[in-house]
PDB file of C-alpha atoms in Angstrom:
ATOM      1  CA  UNK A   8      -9.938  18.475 -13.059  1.00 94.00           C
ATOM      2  CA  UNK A   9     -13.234  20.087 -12.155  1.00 93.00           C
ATOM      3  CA  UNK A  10     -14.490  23.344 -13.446  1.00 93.00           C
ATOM      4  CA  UNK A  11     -13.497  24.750 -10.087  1.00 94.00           C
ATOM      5  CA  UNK A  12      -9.304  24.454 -10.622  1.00 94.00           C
ATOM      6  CA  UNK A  13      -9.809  21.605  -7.781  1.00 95.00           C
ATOM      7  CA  UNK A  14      -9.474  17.859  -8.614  1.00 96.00           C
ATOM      8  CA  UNK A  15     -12.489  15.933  -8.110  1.00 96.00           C
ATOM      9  CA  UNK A  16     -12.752  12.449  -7.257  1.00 96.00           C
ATOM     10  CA  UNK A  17     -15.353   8.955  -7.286  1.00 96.00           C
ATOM     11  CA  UNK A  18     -14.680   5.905  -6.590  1.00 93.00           C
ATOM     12  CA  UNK A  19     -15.728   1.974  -6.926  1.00 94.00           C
ATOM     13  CA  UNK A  20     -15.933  -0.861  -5.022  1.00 89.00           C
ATOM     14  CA  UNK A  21     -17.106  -4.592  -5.152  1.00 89.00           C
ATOM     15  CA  UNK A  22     -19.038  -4.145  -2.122  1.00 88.00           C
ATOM     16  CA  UNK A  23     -20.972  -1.117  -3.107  1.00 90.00           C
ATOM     17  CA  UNK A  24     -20.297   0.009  -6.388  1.00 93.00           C
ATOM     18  CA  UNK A  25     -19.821   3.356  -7.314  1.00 96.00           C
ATOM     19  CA  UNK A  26     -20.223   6.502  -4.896  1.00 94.00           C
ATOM     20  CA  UNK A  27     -23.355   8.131  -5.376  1.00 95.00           C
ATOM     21  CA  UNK A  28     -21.458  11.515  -6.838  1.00 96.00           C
ATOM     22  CA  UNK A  29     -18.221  12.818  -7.206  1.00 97.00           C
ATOM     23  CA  UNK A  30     -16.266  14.858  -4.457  1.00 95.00           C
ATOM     24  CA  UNK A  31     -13.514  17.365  -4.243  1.00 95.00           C
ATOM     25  CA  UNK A  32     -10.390  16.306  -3.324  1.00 96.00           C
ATOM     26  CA  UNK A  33      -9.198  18.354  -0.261  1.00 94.00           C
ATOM     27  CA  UNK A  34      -7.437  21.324   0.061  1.00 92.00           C
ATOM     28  CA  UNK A  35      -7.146  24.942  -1.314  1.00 92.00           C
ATOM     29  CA  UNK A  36      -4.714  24.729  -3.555  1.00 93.00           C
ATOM     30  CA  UNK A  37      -6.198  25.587  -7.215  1.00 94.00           C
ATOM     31  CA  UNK A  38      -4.922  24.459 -10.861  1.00 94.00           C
ATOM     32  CA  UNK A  39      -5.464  25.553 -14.091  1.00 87.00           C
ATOM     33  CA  UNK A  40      -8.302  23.313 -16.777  1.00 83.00           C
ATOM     34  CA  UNK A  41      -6.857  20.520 -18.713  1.00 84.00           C
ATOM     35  CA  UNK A  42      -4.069  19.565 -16.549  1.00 91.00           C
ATOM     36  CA  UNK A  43      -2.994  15.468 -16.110  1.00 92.00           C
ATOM     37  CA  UNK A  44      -3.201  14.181 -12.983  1.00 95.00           C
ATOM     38  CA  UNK A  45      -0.906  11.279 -12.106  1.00 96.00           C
ATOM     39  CA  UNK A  46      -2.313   8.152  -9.709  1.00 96.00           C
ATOM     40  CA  UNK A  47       0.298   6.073  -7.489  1.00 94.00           C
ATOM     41  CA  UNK A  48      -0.500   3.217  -5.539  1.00 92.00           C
ATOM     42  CA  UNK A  49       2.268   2.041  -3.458  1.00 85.00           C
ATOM     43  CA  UNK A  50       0.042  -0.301  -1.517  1.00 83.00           C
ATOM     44  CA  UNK A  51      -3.274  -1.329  -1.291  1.00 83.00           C
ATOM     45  CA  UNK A  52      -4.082   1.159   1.879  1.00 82.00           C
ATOM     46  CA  UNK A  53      -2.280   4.194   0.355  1.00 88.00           C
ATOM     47  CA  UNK A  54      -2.250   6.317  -2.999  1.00 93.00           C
ATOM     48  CA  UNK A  55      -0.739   9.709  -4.405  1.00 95.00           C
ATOM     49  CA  UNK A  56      -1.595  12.067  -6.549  1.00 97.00           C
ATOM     50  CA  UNK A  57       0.849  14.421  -8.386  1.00 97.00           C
ATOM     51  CA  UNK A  58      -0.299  17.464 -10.494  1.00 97.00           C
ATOM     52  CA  UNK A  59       1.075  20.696 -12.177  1.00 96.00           C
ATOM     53  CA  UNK A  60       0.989  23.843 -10.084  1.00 95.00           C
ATOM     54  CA  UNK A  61       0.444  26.759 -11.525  1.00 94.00           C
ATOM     55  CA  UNK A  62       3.774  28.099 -10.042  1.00 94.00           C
ATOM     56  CA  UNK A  63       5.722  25.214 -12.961  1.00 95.00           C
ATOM     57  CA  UNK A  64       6.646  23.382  -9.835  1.00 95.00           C
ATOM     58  CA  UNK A  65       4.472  19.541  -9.255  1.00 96.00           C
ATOM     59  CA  UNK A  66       2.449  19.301  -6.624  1.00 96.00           C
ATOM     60  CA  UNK A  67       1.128  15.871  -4.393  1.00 96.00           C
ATOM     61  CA  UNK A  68      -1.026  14.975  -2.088  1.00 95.00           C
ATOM     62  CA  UNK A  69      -2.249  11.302  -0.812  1.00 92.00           C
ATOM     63  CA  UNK A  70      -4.721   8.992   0.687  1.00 91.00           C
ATOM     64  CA  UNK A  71      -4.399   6.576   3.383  1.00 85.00           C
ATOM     65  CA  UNK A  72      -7.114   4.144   4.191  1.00 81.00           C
ATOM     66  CA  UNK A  73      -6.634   4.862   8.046  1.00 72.00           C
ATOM     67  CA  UNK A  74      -6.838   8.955   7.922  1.00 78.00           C
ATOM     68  CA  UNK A  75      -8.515   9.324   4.303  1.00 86.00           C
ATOM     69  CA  UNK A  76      -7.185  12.345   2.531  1.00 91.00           C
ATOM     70  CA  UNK A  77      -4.125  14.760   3.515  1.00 90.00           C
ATOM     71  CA  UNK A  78      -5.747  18.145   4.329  1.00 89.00           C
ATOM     72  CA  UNK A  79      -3.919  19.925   1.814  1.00 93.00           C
ATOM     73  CA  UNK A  80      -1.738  19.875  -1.279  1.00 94.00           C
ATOM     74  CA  UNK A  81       2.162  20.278  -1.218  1.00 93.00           C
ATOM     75  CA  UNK A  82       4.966  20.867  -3.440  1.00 93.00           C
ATOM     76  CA  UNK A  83       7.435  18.424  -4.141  1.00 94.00           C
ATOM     77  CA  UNK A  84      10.529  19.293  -2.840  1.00 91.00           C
ATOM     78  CA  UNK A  85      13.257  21.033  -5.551  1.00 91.00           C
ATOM     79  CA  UNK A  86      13.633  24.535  -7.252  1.00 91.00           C
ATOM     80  CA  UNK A  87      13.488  22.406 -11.013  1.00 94.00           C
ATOM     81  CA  UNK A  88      10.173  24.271 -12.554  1.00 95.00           C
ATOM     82  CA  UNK A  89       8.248  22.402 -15.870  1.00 96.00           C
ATOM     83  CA  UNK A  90       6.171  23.609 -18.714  1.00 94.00           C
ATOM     84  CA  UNK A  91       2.395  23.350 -16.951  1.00 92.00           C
ATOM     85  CA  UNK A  92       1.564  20.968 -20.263  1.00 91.00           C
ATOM     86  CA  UNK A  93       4.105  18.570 -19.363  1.00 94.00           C
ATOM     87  CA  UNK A  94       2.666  15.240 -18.470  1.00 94.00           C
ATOM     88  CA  UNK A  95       4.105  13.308 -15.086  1.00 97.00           C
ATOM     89  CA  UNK A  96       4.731   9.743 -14.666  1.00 97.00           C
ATOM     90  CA  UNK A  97       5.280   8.299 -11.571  1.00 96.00           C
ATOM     91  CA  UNK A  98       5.730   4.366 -10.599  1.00 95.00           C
ATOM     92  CA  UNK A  99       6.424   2.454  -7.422  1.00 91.00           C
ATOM     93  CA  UNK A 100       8.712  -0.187  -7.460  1.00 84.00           C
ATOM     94  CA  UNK A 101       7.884  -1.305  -3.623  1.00 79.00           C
ATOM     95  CA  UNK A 102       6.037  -0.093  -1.092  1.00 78.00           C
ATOM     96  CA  UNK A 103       8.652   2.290   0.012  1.00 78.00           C
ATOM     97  CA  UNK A 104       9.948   3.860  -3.530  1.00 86.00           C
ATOM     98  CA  UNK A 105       8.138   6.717  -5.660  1.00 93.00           C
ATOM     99  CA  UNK A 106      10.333   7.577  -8.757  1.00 95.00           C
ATOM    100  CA  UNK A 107       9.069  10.924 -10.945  1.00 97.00           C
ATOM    101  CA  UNK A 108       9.638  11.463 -14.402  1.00 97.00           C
ATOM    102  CA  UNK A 109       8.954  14.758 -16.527  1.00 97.00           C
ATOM    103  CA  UNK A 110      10.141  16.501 -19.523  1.00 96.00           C
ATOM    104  CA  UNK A 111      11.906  19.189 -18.667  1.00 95.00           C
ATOM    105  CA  UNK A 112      12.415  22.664 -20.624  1.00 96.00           C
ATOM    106  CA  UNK A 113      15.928  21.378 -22.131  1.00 95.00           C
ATOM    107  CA  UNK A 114      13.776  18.437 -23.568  1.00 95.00           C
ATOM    108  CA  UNK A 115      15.958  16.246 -20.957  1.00 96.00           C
ATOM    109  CA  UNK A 116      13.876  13.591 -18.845  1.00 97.00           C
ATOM    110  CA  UNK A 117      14.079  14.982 -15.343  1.00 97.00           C
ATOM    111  CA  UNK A 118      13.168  12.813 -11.992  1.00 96.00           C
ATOM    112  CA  UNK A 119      13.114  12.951  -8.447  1.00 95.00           C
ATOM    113  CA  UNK A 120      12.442  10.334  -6.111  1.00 92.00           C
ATOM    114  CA  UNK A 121      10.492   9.548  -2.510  1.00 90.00           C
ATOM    115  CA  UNK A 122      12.367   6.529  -0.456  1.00 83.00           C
ATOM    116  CA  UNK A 123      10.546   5.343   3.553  1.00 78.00           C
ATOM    117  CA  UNK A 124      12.485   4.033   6.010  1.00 80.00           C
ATOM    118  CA  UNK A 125      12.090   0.694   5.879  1.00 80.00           C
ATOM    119  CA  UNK A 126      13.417  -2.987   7.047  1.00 86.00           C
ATOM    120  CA  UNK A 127      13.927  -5.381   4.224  1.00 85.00           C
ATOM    121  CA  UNK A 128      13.392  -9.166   4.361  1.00 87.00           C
ATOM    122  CA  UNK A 129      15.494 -10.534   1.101  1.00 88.00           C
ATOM    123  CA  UNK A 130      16.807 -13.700  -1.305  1.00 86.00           C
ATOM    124  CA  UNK A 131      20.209 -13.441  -1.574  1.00 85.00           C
ATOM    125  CA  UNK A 132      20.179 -17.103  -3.709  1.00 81.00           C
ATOM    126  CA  UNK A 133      18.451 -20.392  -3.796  1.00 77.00           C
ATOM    127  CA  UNK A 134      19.563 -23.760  -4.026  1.00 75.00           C
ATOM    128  CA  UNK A 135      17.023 -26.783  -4.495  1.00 67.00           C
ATOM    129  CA  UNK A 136      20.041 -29.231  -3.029  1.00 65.00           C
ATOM    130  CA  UNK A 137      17.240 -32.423  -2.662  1.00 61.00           C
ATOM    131  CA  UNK A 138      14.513 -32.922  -3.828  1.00 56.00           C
ATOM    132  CA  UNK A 139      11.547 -34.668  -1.090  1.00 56.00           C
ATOM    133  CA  UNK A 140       9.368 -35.864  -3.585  1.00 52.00           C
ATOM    134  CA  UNK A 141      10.024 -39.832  -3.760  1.00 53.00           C
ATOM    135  CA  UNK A 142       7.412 -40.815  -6.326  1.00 50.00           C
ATOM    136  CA  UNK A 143       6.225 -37.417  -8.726  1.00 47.00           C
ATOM    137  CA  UNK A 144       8.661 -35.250 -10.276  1.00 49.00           C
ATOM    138  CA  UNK A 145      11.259 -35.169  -7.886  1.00 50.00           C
ATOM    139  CA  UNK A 146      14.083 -32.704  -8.319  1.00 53.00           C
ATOM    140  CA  UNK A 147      12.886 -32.078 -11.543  1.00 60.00           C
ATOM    141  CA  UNK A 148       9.948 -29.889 -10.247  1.00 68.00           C
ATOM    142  CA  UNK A 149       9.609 -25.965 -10.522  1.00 75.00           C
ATOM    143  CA  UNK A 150       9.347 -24.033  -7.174  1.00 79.00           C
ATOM    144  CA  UNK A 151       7.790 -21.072  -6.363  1.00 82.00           C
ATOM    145  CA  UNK A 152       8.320 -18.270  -3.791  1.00 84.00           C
ATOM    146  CA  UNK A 153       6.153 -15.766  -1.671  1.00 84.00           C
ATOM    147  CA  UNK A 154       5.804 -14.734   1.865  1.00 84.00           C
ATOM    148  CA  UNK A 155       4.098 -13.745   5.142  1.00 83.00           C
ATOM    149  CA  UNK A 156       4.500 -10.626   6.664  1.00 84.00           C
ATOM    150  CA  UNK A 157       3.826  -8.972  10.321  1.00 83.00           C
ATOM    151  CA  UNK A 158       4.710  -5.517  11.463  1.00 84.00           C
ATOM    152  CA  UNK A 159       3.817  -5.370  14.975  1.00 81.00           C
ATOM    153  CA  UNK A 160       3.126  -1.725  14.715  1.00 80.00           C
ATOM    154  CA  UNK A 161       0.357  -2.043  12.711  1.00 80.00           C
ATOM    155  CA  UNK A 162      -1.994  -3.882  15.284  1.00 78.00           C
ATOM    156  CA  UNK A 163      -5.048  -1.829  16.561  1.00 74.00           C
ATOM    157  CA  UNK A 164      -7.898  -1.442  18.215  1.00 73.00           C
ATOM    158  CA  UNK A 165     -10.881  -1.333  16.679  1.00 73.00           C
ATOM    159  CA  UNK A 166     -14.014   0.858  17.547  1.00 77.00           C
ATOM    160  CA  UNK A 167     -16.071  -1.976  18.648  1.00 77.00           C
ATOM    161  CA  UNK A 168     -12.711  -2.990  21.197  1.00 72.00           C
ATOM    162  CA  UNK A 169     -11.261  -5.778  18.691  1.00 73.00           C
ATOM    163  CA  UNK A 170      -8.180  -5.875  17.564  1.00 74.00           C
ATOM    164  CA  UNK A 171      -7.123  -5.993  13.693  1.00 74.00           C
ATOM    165  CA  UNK A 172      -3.313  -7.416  13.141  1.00 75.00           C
ATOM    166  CA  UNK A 173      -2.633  -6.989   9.405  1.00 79.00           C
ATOM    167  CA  UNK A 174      -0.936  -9.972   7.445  1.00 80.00           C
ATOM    168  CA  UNK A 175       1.168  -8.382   4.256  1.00 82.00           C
ATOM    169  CA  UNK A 176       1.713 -10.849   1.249  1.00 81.00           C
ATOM    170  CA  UNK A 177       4.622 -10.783  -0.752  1.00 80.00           C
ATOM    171  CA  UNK A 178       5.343 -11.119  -4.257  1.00 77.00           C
ATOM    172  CA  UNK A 179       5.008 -14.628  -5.764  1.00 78.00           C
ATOM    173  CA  UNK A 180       7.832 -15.323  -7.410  1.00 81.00           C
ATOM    174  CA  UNK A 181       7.992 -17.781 -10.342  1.00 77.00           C
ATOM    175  CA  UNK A 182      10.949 -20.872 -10.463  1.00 79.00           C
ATOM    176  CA  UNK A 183      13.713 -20.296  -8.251  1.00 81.00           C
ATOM    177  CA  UNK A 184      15.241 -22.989  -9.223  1.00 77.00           C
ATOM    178  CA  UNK A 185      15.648 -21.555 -12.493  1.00 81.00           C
ATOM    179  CA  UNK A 186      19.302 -20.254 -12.772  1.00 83.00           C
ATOM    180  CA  UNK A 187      17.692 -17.217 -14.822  1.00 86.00           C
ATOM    181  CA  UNK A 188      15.510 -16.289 -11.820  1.00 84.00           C
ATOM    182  CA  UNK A 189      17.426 -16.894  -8.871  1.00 84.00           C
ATOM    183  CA  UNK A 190      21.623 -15.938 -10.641  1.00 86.00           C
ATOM    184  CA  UNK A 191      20.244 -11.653 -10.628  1.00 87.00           C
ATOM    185  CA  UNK A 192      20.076 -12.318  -6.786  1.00 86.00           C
ATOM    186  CA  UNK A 193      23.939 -12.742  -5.707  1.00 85.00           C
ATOM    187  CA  UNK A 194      24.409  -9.180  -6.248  1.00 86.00           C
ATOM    188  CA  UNK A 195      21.172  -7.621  -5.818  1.00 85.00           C
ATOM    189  CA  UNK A 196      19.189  -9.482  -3.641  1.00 87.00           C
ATOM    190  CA  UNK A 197      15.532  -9.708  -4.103  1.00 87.00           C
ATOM    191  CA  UNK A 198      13.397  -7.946  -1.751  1.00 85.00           C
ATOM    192  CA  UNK A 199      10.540 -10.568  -0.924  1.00 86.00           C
ATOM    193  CA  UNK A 200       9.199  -8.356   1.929  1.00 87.00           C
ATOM    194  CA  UNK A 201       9.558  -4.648   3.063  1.00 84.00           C
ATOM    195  CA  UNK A 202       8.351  -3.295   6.607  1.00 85.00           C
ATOM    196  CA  UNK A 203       7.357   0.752   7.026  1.00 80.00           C
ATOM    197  CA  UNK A 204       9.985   2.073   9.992  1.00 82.00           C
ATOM    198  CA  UNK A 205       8.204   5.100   9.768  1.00 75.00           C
ATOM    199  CA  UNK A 206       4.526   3.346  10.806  1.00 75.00           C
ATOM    200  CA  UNK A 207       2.634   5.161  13.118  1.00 72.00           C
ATOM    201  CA  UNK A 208       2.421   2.605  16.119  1.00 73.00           C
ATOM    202  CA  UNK A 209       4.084   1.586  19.363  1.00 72.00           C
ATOM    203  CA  UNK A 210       8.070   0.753  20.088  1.00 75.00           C
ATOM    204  CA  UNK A 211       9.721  -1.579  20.798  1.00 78.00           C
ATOM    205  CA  UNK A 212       8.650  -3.426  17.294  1.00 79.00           C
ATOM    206  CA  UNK A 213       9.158  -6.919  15.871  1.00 80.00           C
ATOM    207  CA  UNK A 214       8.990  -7.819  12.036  1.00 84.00           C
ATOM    208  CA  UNK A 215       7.827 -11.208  11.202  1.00 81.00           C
ATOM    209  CA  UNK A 216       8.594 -12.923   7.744  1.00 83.00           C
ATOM    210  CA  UNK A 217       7.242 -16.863   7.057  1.00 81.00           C
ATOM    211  CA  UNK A 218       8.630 -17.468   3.754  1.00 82.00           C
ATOM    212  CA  UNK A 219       6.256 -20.123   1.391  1.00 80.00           C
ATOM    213  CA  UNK A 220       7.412 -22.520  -0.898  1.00 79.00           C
ATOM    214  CA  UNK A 221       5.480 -24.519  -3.172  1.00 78.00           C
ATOM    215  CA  UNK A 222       7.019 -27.771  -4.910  1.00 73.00           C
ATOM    216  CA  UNK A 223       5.031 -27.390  -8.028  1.00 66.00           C
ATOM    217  CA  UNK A 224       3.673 -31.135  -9.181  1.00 58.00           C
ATOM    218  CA  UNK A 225       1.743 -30.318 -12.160  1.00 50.00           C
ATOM    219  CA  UNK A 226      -1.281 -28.561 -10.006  1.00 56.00           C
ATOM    220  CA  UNK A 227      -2.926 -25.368  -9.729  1.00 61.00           C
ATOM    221  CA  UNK A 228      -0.472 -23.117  -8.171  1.00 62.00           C
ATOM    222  CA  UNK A 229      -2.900 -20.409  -7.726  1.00 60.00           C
ATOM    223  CA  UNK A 230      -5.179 -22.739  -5.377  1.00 67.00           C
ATOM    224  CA  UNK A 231      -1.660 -23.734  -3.392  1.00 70.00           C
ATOM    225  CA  UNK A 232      -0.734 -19.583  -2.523  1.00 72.00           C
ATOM    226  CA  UNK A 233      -4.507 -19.233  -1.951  1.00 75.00           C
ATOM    227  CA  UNK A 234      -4.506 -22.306   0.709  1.00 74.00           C
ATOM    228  CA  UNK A 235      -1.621 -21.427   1.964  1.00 73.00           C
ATOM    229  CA  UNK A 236      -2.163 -17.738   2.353  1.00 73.00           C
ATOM    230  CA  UNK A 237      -5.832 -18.393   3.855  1.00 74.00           C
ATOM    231  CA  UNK A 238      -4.576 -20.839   6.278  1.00 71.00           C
ATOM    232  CA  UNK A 239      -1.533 -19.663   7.733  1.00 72.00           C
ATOM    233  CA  UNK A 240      -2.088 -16.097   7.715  1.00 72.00           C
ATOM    234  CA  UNK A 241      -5.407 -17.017   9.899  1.00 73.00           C
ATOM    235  CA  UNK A 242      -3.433 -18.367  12.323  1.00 71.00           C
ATOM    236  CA  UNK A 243      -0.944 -15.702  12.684  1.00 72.00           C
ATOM    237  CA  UNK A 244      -3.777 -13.338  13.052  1.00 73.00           C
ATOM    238  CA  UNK A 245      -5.514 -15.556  15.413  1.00 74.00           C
ATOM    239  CA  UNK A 246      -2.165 -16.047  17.886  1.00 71.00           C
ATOM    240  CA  UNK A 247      -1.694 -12.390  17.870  1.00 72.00           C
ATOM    241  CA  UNK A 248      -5.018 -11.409  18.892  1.00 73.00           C
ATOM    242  CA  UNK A 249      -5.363 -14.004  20.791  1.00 72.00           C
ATOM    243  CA  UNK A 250      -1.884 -12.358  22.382  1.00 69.00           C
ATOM    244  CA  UNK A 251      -2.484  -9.323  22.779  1.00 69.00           C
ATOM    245  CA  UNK A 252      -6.117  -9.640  23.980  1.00 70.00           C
ATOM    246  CA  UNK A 253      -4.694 -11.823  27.275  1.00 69.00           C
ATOM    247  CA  UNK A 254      -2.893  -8.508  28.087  1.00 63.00           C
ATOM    248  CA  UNK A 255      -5.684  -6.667  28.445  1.00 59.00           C
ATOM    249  CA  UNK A 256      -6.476  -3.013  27.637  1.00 52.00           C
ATOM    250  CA  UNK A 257      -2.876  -1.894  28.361  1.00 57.00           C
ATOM    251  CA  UNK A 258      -1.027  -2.537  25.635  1.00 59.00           C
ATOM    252  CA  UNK A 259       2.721  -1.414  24.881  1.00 63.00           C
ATOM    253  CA  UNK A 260       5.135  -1.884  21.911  1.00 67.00           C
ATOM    254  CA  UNK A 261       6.607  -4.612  24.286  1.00 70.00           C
ATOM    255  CA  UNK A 262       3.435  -7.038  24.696  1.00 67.00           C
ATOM    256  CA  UNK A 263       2.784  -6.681  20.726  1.00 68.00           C
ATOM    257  CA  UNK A 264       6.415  -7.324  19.466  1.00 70.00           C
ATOM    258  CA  UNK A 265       6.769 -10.191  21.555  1.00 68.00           C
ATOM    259  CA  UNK A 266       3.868 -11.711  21.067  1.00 66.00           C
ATOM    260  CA  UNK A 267       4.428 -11.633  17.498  1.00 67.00           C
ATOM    261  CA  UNK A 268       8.042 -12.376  17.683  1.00 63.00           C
ATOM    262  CA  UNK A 269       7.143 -15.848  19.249  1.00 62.00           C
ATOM    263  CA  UNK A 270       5.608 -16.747  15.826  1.00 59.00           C
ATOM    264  CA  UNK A 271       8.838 -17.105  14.569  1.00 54.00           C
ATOM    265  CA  UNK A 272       9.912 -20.149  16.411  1.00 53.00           C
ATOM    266  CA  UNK A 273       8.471 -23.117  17.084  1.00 46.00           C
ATOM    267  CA  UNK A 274       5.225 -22.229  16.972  1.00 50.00           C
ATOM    268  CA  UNK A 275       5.057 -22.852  13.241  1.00 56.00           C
ATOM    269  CA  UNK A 276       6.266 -26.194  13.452  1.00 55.00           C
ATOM    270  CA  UNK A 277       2.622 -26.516  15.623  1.00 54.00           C
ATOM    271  CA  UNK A 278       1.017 -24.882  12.908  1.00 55.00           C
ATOM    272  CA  UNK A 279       1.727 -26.968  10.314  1.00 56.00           C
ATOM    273  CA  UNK A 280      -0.512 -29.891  11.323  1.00 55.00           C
ATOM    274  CA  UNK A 281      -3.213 -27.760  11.445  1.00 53.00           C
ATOM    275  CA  UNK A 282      -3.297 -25.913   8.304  1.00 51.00           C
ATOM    276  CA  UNK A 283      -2.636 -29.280   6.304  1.00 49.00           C
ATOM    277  CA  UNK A 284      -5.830 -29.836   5.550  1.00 47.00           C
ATOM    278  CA  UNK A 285      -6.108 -26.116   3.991  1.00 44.00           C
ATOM    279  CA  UNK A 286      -2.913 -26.413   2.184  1.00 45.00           C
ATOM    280  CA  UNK A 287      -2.843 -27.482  -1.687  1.00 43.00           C
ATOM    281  CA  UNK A 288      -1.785 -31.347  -2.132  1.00 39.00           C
ATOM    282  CA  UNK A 289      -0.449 -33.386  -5.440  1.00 35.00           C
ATOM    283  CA  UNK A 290      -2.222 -35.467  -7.404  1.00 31.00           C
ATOM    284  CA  UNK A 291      -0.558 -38.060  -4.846  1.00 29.00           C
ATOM    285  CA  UNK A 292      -2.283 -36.142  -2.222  1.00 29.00           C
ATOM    286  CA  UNK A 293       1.366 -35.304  -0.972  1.00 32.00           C
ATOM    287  CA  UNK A 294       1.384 -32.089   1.032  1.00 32.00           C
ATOM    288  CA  UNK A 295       2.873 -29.181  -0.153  1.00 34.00           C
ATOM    289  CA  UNK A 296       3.432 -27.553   3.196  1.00 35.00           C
ATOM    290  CA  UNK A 297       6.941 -28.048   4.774  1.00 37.00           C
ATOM    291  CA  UNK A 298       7.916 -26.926   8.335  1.00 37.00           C
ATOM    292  CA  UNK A 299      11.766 -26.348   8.819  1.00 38.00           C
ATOM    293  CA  UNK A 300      12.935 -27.890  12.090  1.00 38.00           C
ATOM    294  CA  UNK A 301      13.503 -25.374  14.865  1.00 37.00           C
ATOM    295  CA  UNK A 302      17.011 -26.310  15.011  1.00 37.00           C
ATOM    296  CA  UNK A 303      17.310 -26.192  11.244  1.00 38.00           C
ATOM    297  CA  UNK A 304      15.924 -22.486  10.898  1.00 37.00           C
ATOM    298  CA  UNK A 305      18.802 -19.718   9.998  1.00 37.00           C
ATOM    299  CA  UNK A 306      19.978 -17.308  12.392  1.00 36.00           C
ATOM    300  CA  UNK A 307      18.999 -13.692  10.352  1.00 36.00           C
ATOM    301  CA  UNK A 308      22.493 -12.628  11.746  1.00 33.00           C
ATOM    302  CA  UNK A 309      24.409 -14.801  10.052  1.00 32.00           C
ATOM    303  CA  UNK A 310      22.657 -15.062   6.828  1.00 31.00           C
TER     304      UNK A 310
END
């Protein structure tokens, strides 16, 4: 909180370091010296700020890595007012989620929330039925869970007449085949990826999911994500450039989402021979990469 009532803001980077000087944040909207104000990230591209308002009620605004900084602060929606001392917490639980908390004047915890619109891409269980290790640990070995993600609505054209096609990872998520992991999921299913609805970007849209699974045979399972993240998520990117570039300068929701919708079938099963090289191997020098068969692959409408 700056001098002025306005917050002020610097910031760091590995590239550069830190900004020369510090800036205001923008917008007109004043507050009074030694108020808190409360940081969210809900992804690596976005972040909100929440403060006290002079009028009791708490007040946001955000940054988006496309756009920068709103132009102006805004009240959070709700007639609840708060003591200006009161400190806010706020935490995202995914991408699409912002809880509040604050102390109210009955010395209650009050909170509000902020949910997207969003398409989910979750575990409902896991069963490791066979093991296809022959000759390390076999079915006896931990496996691990993350994921791909492509929204087709986030591809763009760059200044220079490229075209940038984000790949989102999910969480990694630690022995599946661990009934204390994996049991939590046959009522509440985990949510291994979540897609923005509400993206600015053309329609019709496809969502793409690859989930990864590592067989974990007493290597680094950092170095296996890392592989396997580098490698396949440069191919995806590469195929959908590569897509959309054929179509020329005219492109519609249509020529994106089907160019990335293709990804989801055989194509992968292509794929795999290429990124093995890139992938992270057993002491064995087993692969850890597995393609499911075409035929094999579930149909999302069935479960």
């Amino acid at each position: 909180m700056g001098y002025d009532d306005h917050v002020w803001t610097s910031s760091w980077s590995a590239d550069s370091g830190w900004r020369p000087d510090w800036a205001p944040v923008p917008g007109q909207a004043m507050f009074g010296s030694g108020r808190t104000i409360t940081p969210a990230t809900r992804t690596a591209s976005h972040m909100d700020l929440y403060v006290m308002g002079n009028d009791n009620h708490i007040w946001t605004t955000y940054w988006v890595d496309s756009a920068g900084w709103a132009p102006e602060w805004f009240p959070v929606p709700g007639q609840a007012v708060f003591d200006k001392a009161q400190h806010i917490a706020a935490v995202s639980r995914r991408p699409a989620h912002i809880d509040l908390f604050v102390l109210g004047y009955d010395s209650h915890v009050w909170t509000t929330y902020w949910n997207h619109r969003s398409v989910q891409f979750r575990l409902r269980y896991f069963i490791e039925k066979e093991s296809t290790d022959d000759v390390l640990q076999g079915a006896g070995d931990e496996v691990y869970v993350s994921a791909l993600g492509v929204d087709s609505s986030t591809v763009r054209v760059q200044p220079d007449g490229t075209y940038s096609a984000p790949v989102l990872h999910g969480a990694e998520i630690g022995d599946v085949s661990d009934d204390d992991v994996r049991d939590p999921w046959r009522e509440h299913p985990h949510v291994l990826m979540e897609f923005d609805l509400d993206e600015d970007g053309p329609w019709p849209r496809s969502y793409t999911t690859t989930l990864v699974l590592i067989e974990h045979d007493n290597g680094d399972l950092r170095d296996g994500f890392d592989a396997l993240y580098a490698a396949f998520g440069k191919e995806i990117r590469s195929a959908i450039v590569s897509a959309v570039e054929s179509a020329g300068r005219g492109i519609t929701g249509a020529i994106v989402s089907s160019a990335i919708g293709a990804l989801a079938g055989a194509v992968f099963d292509a794929l795999n021979d290429r990124v093995d090289p890139g992938a992270g191997r057993g002491p064995r020098g087993d692969s850890t990469t597995r393609t499911v068969p075409a035929a094999d692959r579930c149909d999302p409408y069935r479960g």
